[in-house]
Amino acid sequence: MAGGPQPDEMKDEIAKAYVVPKPGEEADEESIVAHCREHLAAYKVPRAIQFVDDVPGTSTGKIMRRELKTLDA
């Protein structure tokens, strides 16, 4: 799961998660948010979730966070 900031009127930015489900696995926003609430500080819990097929990456496998906005629907 990778995240990117999204504009917000009150907080300037909110957390957004881009989720690439594992093959054969099903995921829904509610279960992801519930998992994050258990394991993350409140301000880090994503307020928006987008399911994608893949995320942009470098040749070494790192996520190119600046390119995540190209995935926005």
Coordinates of N, CA and C in Angstrom, one line a residue:
M1 N 0.9 -1.2 0.0 CA 0.0 0.0 0.0 C 0.9 1.2 0.0
A2 N 0.5 2.2 -0.9 CA 1.3 3.4 -0.9 C 0.3 4.6 -0.8
G3 N 0.8 5.6 -0.3 CA -0.1 6.7 -0.1 C 0.4 8.0 -0.7
G4 N -0.5 8.9 -0.9 CA -0.2 10.2 -1.5 C -1.1 11.3 -0.9
P5 N -0.6 12.5 -0.7 CA -1.4 13.5 -0.1 C -2.5 13.9 -1.1
Q6 N -3.7 14.3 -0.5 CA -4.8 14.8 -1.3 C -5.2 16.1 -0.6
P7 N -5.6 17.1 -1.4 CA -6.0 18.4 -0.9 C -7.2 18.3 0.0
D8 N -7.2 19.1 1.1 CA -8.3 19.2 2.0 C -8.4 20.6 2.5
E9 N -9.6 21.1 2.6 CA -9.9 22.5 3.0 C -9.4 22.7 4.5
M10 N -9.7 21.8 5.4 CA -9.4 22.0 6.8 C -8.0 21.7 7.2
K11 N -7.4 20.6 6.6 CA -6.1 20.2 7.1 C -5.0 20.3 6.0
D12 N -5.3 21.0 4.9 CA -4.4 21.2 3.8 C -4.2 20.0 3.0
E13 N -3.9 18.8 3.6 CA -3.8 17.6 2.9 C -4.3 16.4 3.8
I14 N -4.8 15.4 3.1 CA -5.2 14.2 3.8 C -4.5 13.0 3.2
A15 N -4.4 11.9 4.0 CA -3.7 10.7 3.5 C -4.6 9.9 2.6
K16 N -4.0 9.5 1.5 CA -4.7 8.6 0.5 C -3.8 7.4 0.3
A17 N -4.5 6.2 0.2 CA -3.8 5.0 0.0 C -4.1 4.4 -1.4
Y18 N -3.1 4.0 -2.1 CA -3.2 3.3 -3.4 C -3.0 1.8 -3.1
V19 N -4.0 1.0 -3.3 CA -3.9 -0.4 -2.9 C -3.8 -1.3 -4.1
V20 N -2.8 -2.2 -4.1 CA -2.7 -3.2 -5.2 C -3.0 -4.5 -4.5
P21 N -4.2 -5.0 -4.7 CA -4.6 -6.3 -4.1 C -3.7 -7.5 -4.6
K22 N -3.4 -8.4 -3.8 CA -2.7 -9.6 -4.2 C -3.6 -10.4 -5.1
P23 N -3.0 -11.1 -6.0 CA -3.8 -12.0 -6.9 C -4.7 -13.0 -6.1
G24 N -5.9 -13.1 -6.4 CA -6.8 -14.0 -5.7 C -7.3 -13.5 -4.4
E25 N -6.9 -12.3 -4.0 CA -7.4 -11.7 -2.7 C -8.4 -10.7 -3.0
E26 N -9.4 -10.5 -2.1 CA -10.3 -9.5 -2.2 C -10.2 -8.5 -1.1
A27 N -10.3 -7.3 -1.3 CA -10.1 -6.3 -0.2 C -11.2 -5.2 -0.4
D28 N -11.6 -4.6 0.7 CA -12.6 -3.5 0.6 C -12.1 -2.4 1.5
E29 N -12.6 -1.2 1.2 CA -12.1 0.0 1.9 C -12.3 -0.1 3.4
E30 N -13.4 -0.6 3.9 CA -13.7 -0.7 5.3 C -12.7 -1.6 6.0
S31 N -12.3 -2.7 5.5 CA -11.4 -3.6 6.2 C -10.0 -3.0 6.2
I32 N -9.6 -2.3 5.1 CA -8.3 -1.6 5.1 C -8.2 -0.5 6.1
V33 N -9.3 0.3 6.2 CA -9.3 1.4 7.2 C -9.3 0.8 8.6
A34 N -10.0 -0.2 8.8 CA -10.1 -0.8 10.2 C -8.7 -1.3 10.6
H35 N -8.0 -2.0 9.6 CA -6.6 -2.5 9.9 C -5.7 -1.3 10.2
C36 N -5.8 -0.2 9.4 CA -5.0 0.9 9.6 C -5.2 1.6 11.0
R37 N -6.5 1.6 11.4 CA -6.8 2.2 12.7 C -6.2 1.5 13.9
E38 N -6.0 0.1 13.7 CA -5.4 -0.7 14.7 C -3.9 -0.5 14.8
H39 N -3.3 -0.2 13.7 CA -1.8 -0.2 13.6 C -1.2 1.2 13.4
L40 N -2.0 2.2 13.1 CA -1.4 3.5 12.8 C -1.9 4.6 13.7
A41 N -1.2 5.7 13.8 CA -1.7 6.8 14.5 C -2.9 7.4 13.8
A42 N -3.8 8.1 14.4 CA -5.0 8.5 13.8 C -4.8 9.4 12.6
Y43 N -3.7 10.3 12.7 CA -3.5 11.2 11.6 C -2.9 10.5 10.3
K44 N -2.4 9.2 10.5 CA -1.9 8.5 9.4 C -2.9 7.6 8.7
V45 N -4.1 7.4 9.3 CA -5.1 6.5 8.7 C -5.6 7.2 7.4
P46 N -5.6 6.5 6.3 CA -6.0 7.1 5.0 C -7.5 7.5 5.1
R47 N -7.7 8.6 4.5 CA -9.1 9.1 4.4 C -9.7 8.8 3.0
A48 N -8.8 8.4 2.1 CA -9.3 8.0 0.8 C -8.5 6.8 0.4
I49 N -9.1 5.8 -0.3 CA -8.5 4.6 -0.8 C -8.8 4.4 -2.2
Q50 N -7.8 4.1 -3.0 CA -8.0 3.8 -4.5 C -7.4 2.5 -4.8
F51 N -8.1 1.6 -5.4 CA -7.6 0.3 -5.8 C -7.0 0.5 -7.2
V52 N -5.8 0.0 -7.4 CA -5.1 0.1 -8.7 C -4.5 -1.3 -9.1
D53 N -4.2 -1.4 -10.3 CA -3.5 -2.7 -10.8 C -2.0 -2.7 -10.5
D54 N -1.4 -1.5 -10.5 CA 0.0 -1.4 -10.2 C 0.4 0.0 -9.8
V55 N 1.5 0.2 -9.2 CA 1.9 1.6 -8.9 C 3.2 1.8 -9.6
P56 N 3.5 3.1 -10.0 CA 4.7 3.4 -10.7 C 5.9 3.1 -9.8
G57 N 7.0 2.5 -10.4 CA 8.1 2.2 -9.6 C 9.4 2.4 -10.3
T58 N 10.5 2.4 -9.6 CA 11.8 2.6 -10.2 C 12.4 1.2 -10.6
S59 N 13.5 1.2 -11.2 CA 14.2 0.0 -11.6 C 14.6 -0.9 -10.4
T60 N 14.7 -0.2 -9.2 CA 15.1 -0.9 -8.0 C 13.9 -1.3 -7.2
G61 N 12.7 -1.1 -7.7 CA 11.5 -1.5 -7.0 C 10.9 -0.5 -6.0
K62 N 11.4 0.7 -5.9 CA 10.9 1.7 -5.0 C 9.7 2.3 -5.7
I63 N 8.7 2.7 -4.9 CA 7.5 3.4 -5.4 C 7.9 4.9 -5.7
M64 N 7.5 5.3 -6.9 CA 7.7 6.7 -7.3 C 6.5 7.5 -6.8
R65 N 6.6 8.0 -5.6 CA 5.5 8.8 -5.0 C 5.0 10.0 -5.8
R66 N 5.9 10.6 -6.5 CA 5.5 11.8 -7.2 C 4.6 11.4 -8.4
E67 N 4.7 10.2 -8.9 CA 4.0 9.7 -10.0 C 2.6 9.2 -9.6
L68 N 2.3 9.0 -8.3 CA 1.1 8.4 -7.9 C -0.1 9.2 -8.4
K69 N 0.0 10.5 -8.4 CA -1.1 11.4 -8.8 C -1.6 11.1 -10.2
T70 N -0.7 10.4 -11.1 CA -1.2 10.1 -12.4 C -2.2 8.9 -12.4
L71 N -2.3 8.2 -11.2 CA -3.3 7.1 -11.1 C -4.7 7.6 -10.7
D72 N -4.8 8.9 -10.2 CA -6.1 9.4 -9.7 C -7.1 9.3 -10.8
A73 N -8.3 8.8 -10.4 CA -9.4 8.6 -11.3 C -10.3 9.8 -11.3

